[in-house]
Amino acid sequence: MKKKYVGAIFIILINSFFCYNSSAQNDKTTWFRDAKFGIFIHWGLYSQIGYTEWCQNHFEMQADDYTSLAKTFNPIKYDANAWASLVKASGAKYCIITSKHHEGFSMYDTRYSDYSIMHTPYKKDVLRMFAIALKKEKINFGIYYSVMDWHHPDYLPRRYFDNRAASAANIANYKSFFKNQVGELIDKYQPKLMWFDGEWENTHDSLETFDVVNMMRSKQPDILFNNRLSRFSHGDFRTPENTVPATGLKDERGRPLVWEVCHTINDSWGYDPFSNEFLSERDLIRMLIDIVSKGGNLLLNIGPRPDGSIQTEFVERLNGMGKWLSKNGESIYGTDASIFPNLPFYGRSTTKGNKIFLHVFMQPKNGILSVPMLKNKIVKAYTLVDLKPLDYKIENNHIQISLPKNSFDVNAHVIVIETSEKPEIANVLPIYPVENTIELNCENGSIPIENKGLEAEQYFDKMRIRKWTSKQNETWIEWKFETTKEQIFNIQINAANAFERFGNAVFYLEIDEWLKEGQLIQREPWSFANKYVYEGVTINKITLKAGKHNIRFKVNLKAEQQIIFERIVFKPVN
Ligand code: H79
């Protein structure tokens, strides 16, 4: 009984120890939080097969057969300096490379195994060469290390197809191998960061995790590690994989956490010549901006070829990002998350000191960039790339900045607002003049944080919610604004039923206390063009009183129905 009690206190202590280290206030994470952008490198024996780093598992290869890949690994084109200068050119501030992936092969000179790069035709420590090259470029170096190991005879559980008897394994041997290798990596290469993975098979218990963490910290007190060492540790940062969270990540008390999205450029981490759909340079730049605007980092992956060369699709994209960052880096590195819950234009925002950076993704059609009101006095507004001052005025509770007509950066055009002190958002609603048409669209509307994946996206030159399904019946898009005079409007709802089957789709329009139910009709089978040409549903003669308004669009869809939403237009009636 007493023993249990002591154990419980111990677990609480361990938990608070790890939780403490996951909050954004912690100073040793400063370099990491400021860096914003890192490059991930997946390179191993699997690169020779060229069908993802999971190929041993996909092809159900026995450990002994897979081992023969070590006999042919010979990266004669490997040039650590060229890799490091590519990382530098991308604008990334840190780089993490695989030392041992799930396959169990050590890409470095290890005392603890012969299954390593030293026992290939190449016989050179590629990790060491890279660590030195990165140091020269002043890029922080981190090491990926897999907890799961498909090669080590003592690792458990075995893969379902593995012929080796599980009874022959002694997991304790593997655990000391694991700890030895992690210690060895830190001793030999002094990484700033350890990136663990493959922890979900619950290899370590809480005491063993604690022990590994202590060992790492005693060797290098400032070392950072991610949240995948074991389920007993949050580590120093969270790691959403191939997905960008809708908002920044916070702890139970609402404090921002440190987090990093790891993401592939195509569909594979390891080299895969058949994975031929790549995110574009623009996608990648905008993904970085999106993540940074939410307070996170991007760790962008490349998988080099087995000969050590890097495919041009990756090289081009990394150079493209670096080119954009070389001009616009001030709006990314060392910034804080956006102060705006949403923006009335398609883009993102970050802040630093007394500056607000606005990353405009799509040029506003009237040339005016509307920004929510601030509490502070504005000192100036300008374009980041050329520091050209921009005219702006305060009108209808908006900051309205005139953008230059030409020279728009299609990746993301960065505008800066400088304020007299730390910028804060004003607690006012935008005023919409009733003499003009009021357009409520996906840019000036907001979707709740709990949104079940409801999301607006750019489709050609417009923002749309393209896939609104019954899963998102409980959520909505809403607009809050003020009018100063009573006015009658005719309303046009530009939304459409996406499919030719499944019947009419029900929507609700809430205008303050008033609720209108309507239908988006099912299309004819051959009229697919209608999906993109909205004649709209009209509701005539609606009176808006002067004052504050809250307008919501919601749906009540059946299982297979899906709608596309574009905008709601309020036309004043004389
Ligand atoms: O190293 C990269 C991935 O190999 C690794 N994490 C990144 C950084 C990773 N390994 N596993 N996972 C991520 C999640 C597990 C996914 C699985 Fe599957 C689903 C394992 C088996 C089914 C994906 C699909 C991998 C194999 C098939």
Short mmCIF file of C-alpha atoms in Angstrom, two decimals, residues 21-299:
data_model
loop_
_atom_site.label_atom_id
_atom_site.label_comp_id
_atom_site.label_asym_id
_atom_site.label_seq_id
_atom_site.Cartn_x
_atom_site.Cartn_y
_atom_site.Cartn_z
CA ASN A 21 9.78 21.22 -20.19
CA SER A 22 7.08 21.33 -22.81
CA SER A 23 5.97 24.92 -22.21
CA ALA A 24 7.07 27.75 -24.47
CA GLN A 25 8.57 29.78 -21.61
CA ASN A 26 11.56 27.51 -21.39
CA ASP A 27 14.73 29.33 -22.44
CA LYS A 28 16.73 26.49 -23.94
CA THR A 29 14.06 26.21 -26.62
CA THR A 30 14.56 29.84 -27.68
CA TRP A 31 16.90 29.07 -30.59
CA PHE A 32 14.49 26.41 -31.77
CA ARG A 33 11.37 28.59 -31.51
CA ASP A 34 13.14 31.43 -33.32
CA ALA A 35 14.50 29.18 -36.08
CA LYS A 36 11.01 28.36 -37.48
CA PHE A 37 12.34 26.32 -40.37
CA GLY A 38 14.41 23.13 -40.44
CA ILE A 39 15.26 20.47 -43.01
CA PHE A 40 14.70 16.78 -42.27
CA ILE A 41 16.76 14.15 -44.11
CA HIS A 42 15.73 10.51 -44.43
CA TRP A 43 18.58 8.43 -45.77
CA GLY A 44 19.26 4.75 -45.22
CA LEU A 45 19.45 1.31 -46.83
CA TYR A 46 15.78 1.70 -47.84
CA SER A 47 16.81 4.54 -50.19
CA GLN A 48 18.23 1.82 -52.49
CA ILE A 49 14.85 0.10 -52.85
CA GLY A 50 13.22 3.48 -53.46
CA TYR A 51 9.83 2.60 -52.08
CA THR A 52 9.62 4.58 -48.82
CA GLU A 53 11.51 4.03 -45.58
CA TRP A 54 8.86 1.46 -44.63
CA CYS A 55 9.69 -0.86 -47.59
CA GLN A 56 11.15 -3.62 -45.41
CA ASN A 57 7.76 -3.82 -43.72
CA HIS A 58 5.72 -3.33 -46.93
CA PHE A 59 7.58 -6.10 -48.72
CA GLU A 60 7.69 -8.27 -45.60
CA MET A 61 11.43 -8.77 -45.89
CA GLN A 62 13.18 -10.92 -43.29
CA ALA A 63 15.83 -9.12 -41.26
CA ASP A 64 18.55 -11.40 -42.72
CA ASP A 65 17.55 -10.67 -46.33
CA TYR A 66 17.27 -6.96 -45.80
CA THR A 67 20.77 -6.94 -44.30
CA SER A 68 22.25 -7.66 -47.73
CA LEU A 69 21.37 -4.08 -48.73
CA ALA A 70 24.37 -3.03 -46.63
CA LYS A 71 26.66 -4.77 -49.14
CA THR A 72 25.59 -2.41 -51.91
CA PHE A 73 25.24 0.93 -50.11
CA ASN A 74 27.86 3.09 -51.77
CA PRO A 75 26.95 6.79 -52.03
CA ILE A 76 29.80 7.83 -54.29
CA LYS A 77 28.10 11.13 -55.11
CA TYR A 78 27.65 12.10 -51.45
CA ASP A 79 29.01 15.58 -50.82
CA ALA A 80 28.34 16.68 -47.25
CA ASN A 81 29.33 20.27 -48.04
CA ALA A 82 26.92 20.43 -50.97
CA TRP A 83 24.10 19.12 -48.76
CA ALA A 84 24.92 21.66 -46.08
CA SER A 85 25.00 24.51 -48.58
CA LEU A 86 21.62 23.38 -49.96
CA VAL A 87 20.22 23.48 -46.41
CA LYS A 88 21.75 26.93 -45.97
CA ALA A 89 20.33 28.12 -49.29
CA SER A 90 16.83 26.98 -48.27
CA GLY A 91 16.83 29.46 -45.41
CA ALA A 92 16.47 26.67 -42.83
CA LYS A 93 18.23 27.25 -39.51
CA TYR A 94 18.55 23.63 -38.42
CA CYS A 95 18.78 20.20 -39.96
CA ILE A 96 17.93 16.74 -38.66
CA ILE A 97 19.19 13.54 -40.26
CA THR A 98 18.36 9.89 -39.67
CA SER A 99 21.07 8.05 -37.73
CA LYS A 100 18.98 4.89 -37.49
CA HIS A 101 15.48 4.46 -38.87
CA HIS A 102 13.06 1.61 -38.11
CA GLU A 103 15.20 -0.68 -40.32
CA GLY A 104 17.82 -0.63 -37.54
CA PHE A 105 20.80 0.29 -39.73
CA SER A 106 23.26 2.79 -38.23
CA MET A 107 24.27 5.52 -40.67
CA TYR A 108 27.26 6.36 -38.47
CA ASP A 109 30.35 4.79 -36.94
CA THR A 110 28.98 2.97 -33.90
CA ARG A 111 30.76 0.77 -31.36
CA TYR A 112 27.57 -1.10 -30.66
CA SER A 113 26.79 -2.77 -33.97
CA ASP A 114 28.35 -4.05 -37.19
CA TYR A 115 25.15 -3.25 -39.02
CA SER A 116 26.41 0.19 -39.95
CA ILE A 117 27.74 2.44 -42.69
CA MET A 118 31.28 1.35 -41.69
CA HIS A 119 30.50 -2.13 -43.01
CA THR A 120 29.38 -1.04 -46.48
CA PRO A 121 31.55 -0.49 -49.56
CA TYR A 122 31.55 3.20 -48.61
CA LYS A 123 33.04 2.66 -45.11
CA LYS A 124 32.86 6.32 -44.11
CA ASP A 125 30.88 8.01 -41.36
CA VAL A 126 28.38 10.06 -43.42
CA LEU A 127 26.81 11.52 -40.28
CA ARG A 128 30.09 12.87 -39.02
CA MET A 129 30.87 14.45 -42.40
CA PHE A 130 27.47 16.12 -42.44
CA ALA A 131 27.70 17.35 -38.83
CA ILE A 132 31.01 19.05 -39.67
CA ALA A 133 29.65 20.56 -42.90
CA LEU A 134 26.58 21.95 -41.12
CA LYS A 135 28.72 23.47 -38.41
CA LYS A 136 30.67 25.38 -41.07
CA GLU A 137 27.38 26.79 -42.37
CA LYS A 138 26.23 27.61 -38.81
CA ILE A 139 23.20 25.35 -39.16
CA ASN A 140 22.09 23.65 -35.95
CA PHE A 141 22.44 19.89 -36.12
CA GLY A 142 19.89 17.38 -34.86
CA ILE A 143 19.75 13.58 -34.99
CA TYR A 144 16.77 11.32 -35.72
CA TYR A 145 16.84 7.99 -33.89
CA SER A 146 14.18 5.28 -34.07
CA VAL A 147 13.12 3.51 -30.87
CA MET A 148 11.59 0.73 -32.95
CA ASP A 149 14.20 -1.55 -34.54
CA TRP A 150 13.37 -4.26 -37.12
CA HIS A 151 16.91 -5.61 -37.19
CA HIS A 152 18.14 -5.91 -33.61
CA PRO A 153 17.63 -9.54 -32.47
CA ASP A 154 16.52 -8.43 -29.00
CA TYR A 155 13.93 -5.85 -30.03
CA LEU A 156 10.30 -6.74 -29.33
CA PRO A 157 7.60 -6.92 -30.56
CA ARG A 158 8.59 -8.56 -33.83
CA ARG A 159 6.92 -7.59 -37.09
CA TYR A 160 4.03 -9.97 -37.84
CA PHE A 161 5.98 -11.52 -40.76
CA ASP A 162 9.32 -11.86 -38.93
CA ASN A 163 10.48 -15.51 -38.82
CA ARG A 164 12.80 -15.01 -35.88
CA ALA A 165 11.44 -16.55 -32.68
CA ALA A 166 10.32 -13.88 -30.23
CA SER A 167 11.31 -16.17 -27.38
CA ALA A 168 14.95 -15.76 -28.41
CA ALA A 169 14.83 -12.01 -27.75
CA ASN A 170 15.86 -10.32 -24.54
CA ILE A 171 14.38 -6.83 -24.62
CA ALA A 172 16.66 -5.68 -21.77
CA ASN A 173 19.62 -6.09 -24.15
CA TYR A 174 17.91 -3.90 -26.69
CA LYS A 175 17.19 -1.22 -24.11
CA SER A 176 20.83 -0.98 -23.13
CA PHE A 177 21.80 -0.94 -26.82
CA PHE A 178 19.34 1.90 -27.32
CA LYS A 179 20.70 3.89 -24.41
CA ASN A 180 24.29 3.23 -25.45
CA GLN A 181 23.68 4.41 -28.99
CA VAL A 182 21.86 7.56 -27.91
CA GLY A 183 24.70 8.37 -25.51
CA GLU A 184 27.24 7.62 -28.22
CA LEU A 185 25.49 9.91 -30.72
CA ILE A 186 25.53 12.76 -28.21
CA ASP A 187 29.18 12.17 -27.27
CA LYS A 188 30.38 11.92 -30.85
CA TYR A 189 28.34 14.57 -32.65
CA GLN A 190 27.01 16.96 -29.98
CA PRO A 191 23.58 17.37 -31.57
CA LYS A 192 21.49 20.32 -30.38
CA LEU A 193 18.46 18.08 -30.64
CA MET A 194 17.44 14.40 -30.60
CA TRP A 195 14.40 13.50 -32.72
CA PHE A 196 13.00 10.14 -31.60
CA ASP A 197 10.40 8.14 -33.50
CA GLY A 198 8.74 4.71 -33.54
CA GLU A 199 7.93 4.88 -29.81
CA TRP A 200 4.35 3.64 -30.03
CA GLU A 201 5.18 -0.01 -29.34
CA ASN A 202 5.83 1.03 -25.74
CA THR A 203 9.42 -0.08 -25.51
CA HIS A 204 10.26 1.96 -22.42
CA ASP A 205 8.52 2.27 -19.08
CA SER A 206 8.50 5.53 -17.15
CA LEU A 207 11.69 4.86 -15.17
CA GLU A 208 13.63 3.86 -18.28
CA THR A 209 12.43 6.97 -20.08
CA PHE A 210 13.48 9.08 -17.11
CA ASP A 211 16.85 7.35 -17.16
CA VAL A 212 17.44 8.09 -20.88
CA VAL A 213 16.40 11.72 -20.39
CA ASN A 214 18.77 12.08 -17.43
CA MET A 215 21.58 10.51 -19.40
CA MET A 216 21.03 12.93 -22.31
CA ARG A 217 20.81 15.95 -20.01
CA SER A 218 23.88 14.98 -18.02
CA LYS A 219 25.87 14.79 -21.25
CA GLN A 220 24.37 17.95 -22.68
CA PRO A 221 22.12 20.02 -20.38
CA ASP A 222 20.66 22.13 -23.19
CA ILE A 223 19.77 19.26 -25.49
CA LEU A 224 16.24 19.32 -26.89
CA PHE A 225 14.26 16.21 -27.71
CA ASN A 226 10.82 15.66 -29.22
CA ASN A 227 7.76 13.95 -27.79
CA ARG A 228 8.40 10.51 -29.27
CA LEU A 229 10.92 8.96 -26.90
CA SER A 230 8.10 7.12 -25.14
CA ARG A 231 4.55 7.70 -24.02
CA PHE A 232 5.93 8.82 -20.66
CA SER A 233 7.46 11.97 -22.09
CA HIS A 234 6.13 15.07 -23.82
CA GLY A 235 9.72 16.06 -24.54
CA ASP A 236 10.50 19.67 -25.35
CA PHE A 237 8.19 19.91 -28.34
CA ARG A 238 5.21 18.26 -30.07
CA THR A 239 5.44 16.82 -33.56
CA PRO A 240 2.32 16.79 -35.76
CA GLU A 241 3.24 14.64 -38.78
CA ASN A 242 2.20 15.64 -42.31
CA THR A 243 -0.60 17.78 -40.92
CA VAL A 244 -0.82 21.42 -39.87
CA PRO A 245 -2.99 21.95 -36.78
CA ALA A 246 -5.94 24.33 -37.29
CA THR A 247 -4.65 26.57 -34.50
CA GLY A 248 -1.47 26.76 -32.41
CA LEU A 249 -1.00 23.99 -29.82
CA LYS A 250 -1.66 24.89 -26.17
CA ASP A 251 -1.36 23.08 -22.84
CA GLU A 252 -4.28 22.41 -20.44
CA ARG A 253 -3.86 25.89 -18.97
CA GLY A 254 -3.97 27.56 -22.37
CA ARG A 255 -0.27 28.37 -22.54
CA PRO A 256 1.34 27.96 -25.93
CA LEU A 257 3.37 24.77 -26.40
CA VAL A 258 6.45 24.38 -28.54
CA TRP A 259 5.63 22.40 -31.68
CA GLU A 260 7.03 21.47 -35.03
CA VAL A 261 5.20 20.07 -38.04
CA CYS A 262 7.30 17.51 -39.90
CA HIS A 263 6.22 17.30 -43.52
CA THR A 264 7.18 15.58 -46.74
CA ILE A 265 7.39 17.37 -50.12
CA ASN A 266 6.01 14.37 -52.03
CA ASP A 267 4.45 11.26 -50.47
CA SER A 268 7.49 9.60 -48.97
CA TRP A 269 10.16 10.32 -46.36
CA GLY A 270 12.81 8.05 -47.87
CA TYR A 271 13.81 8.38 -51.55
CA ASP A 272 10.96 7.29 -53.79
CA PRO A 273 11.29 7.97 -57.52
CA PHE A 274 7.68 6.87 -58.06
CA SER A 275 6.23 9.45 -55.69
CA ASN A 276 5.76 12.14 -58.28
CA GLU A 277 3.30 14.58 -56.82
CA PHE A 278 5.15 17.40 -55.18
CA LEU A 279 3.94 20.34 -53.18
CA SER A 280 4.86 23.43 -55.18
CA GLU A 281 7.28 26.12 -54.08
CA ARG A 282 4.26 28.33 -53.38
CA ASP A 283 2.54 25.58 -51.34
CA LEU A 284 5.67 25.14 -49.24
CA ILE A 285 6.25 28.84 -48.63
CA ARG A 286 2.62 29.26 -47.62
CA MET A 287 2.73 26.18 -45.41
CA LEU A 288 5.74 27.64 -43.59
CA ILE A 289 3.93 30.96 -43.17
CA ASP A 290 0.75 29.24 -42.00
CA ILE A 291 2.65 27.24 -39.36
CA VAL A 292 4.68 30.24 -38.17
CA SER A 293 1.53 32.38 -37.94
CA LYS A 294 0.24 29.78 -35.46
CA GLY A 295 3.46 29.74 -33.45
CA GLY A 296 5.06 26.54 -34.74
CA ASN A 297 8.05 25.32 -36.76
CA LEU A 298 8.25 23.49 -40.08
CA LEU A 299 10.64 20.55 -40.45
#
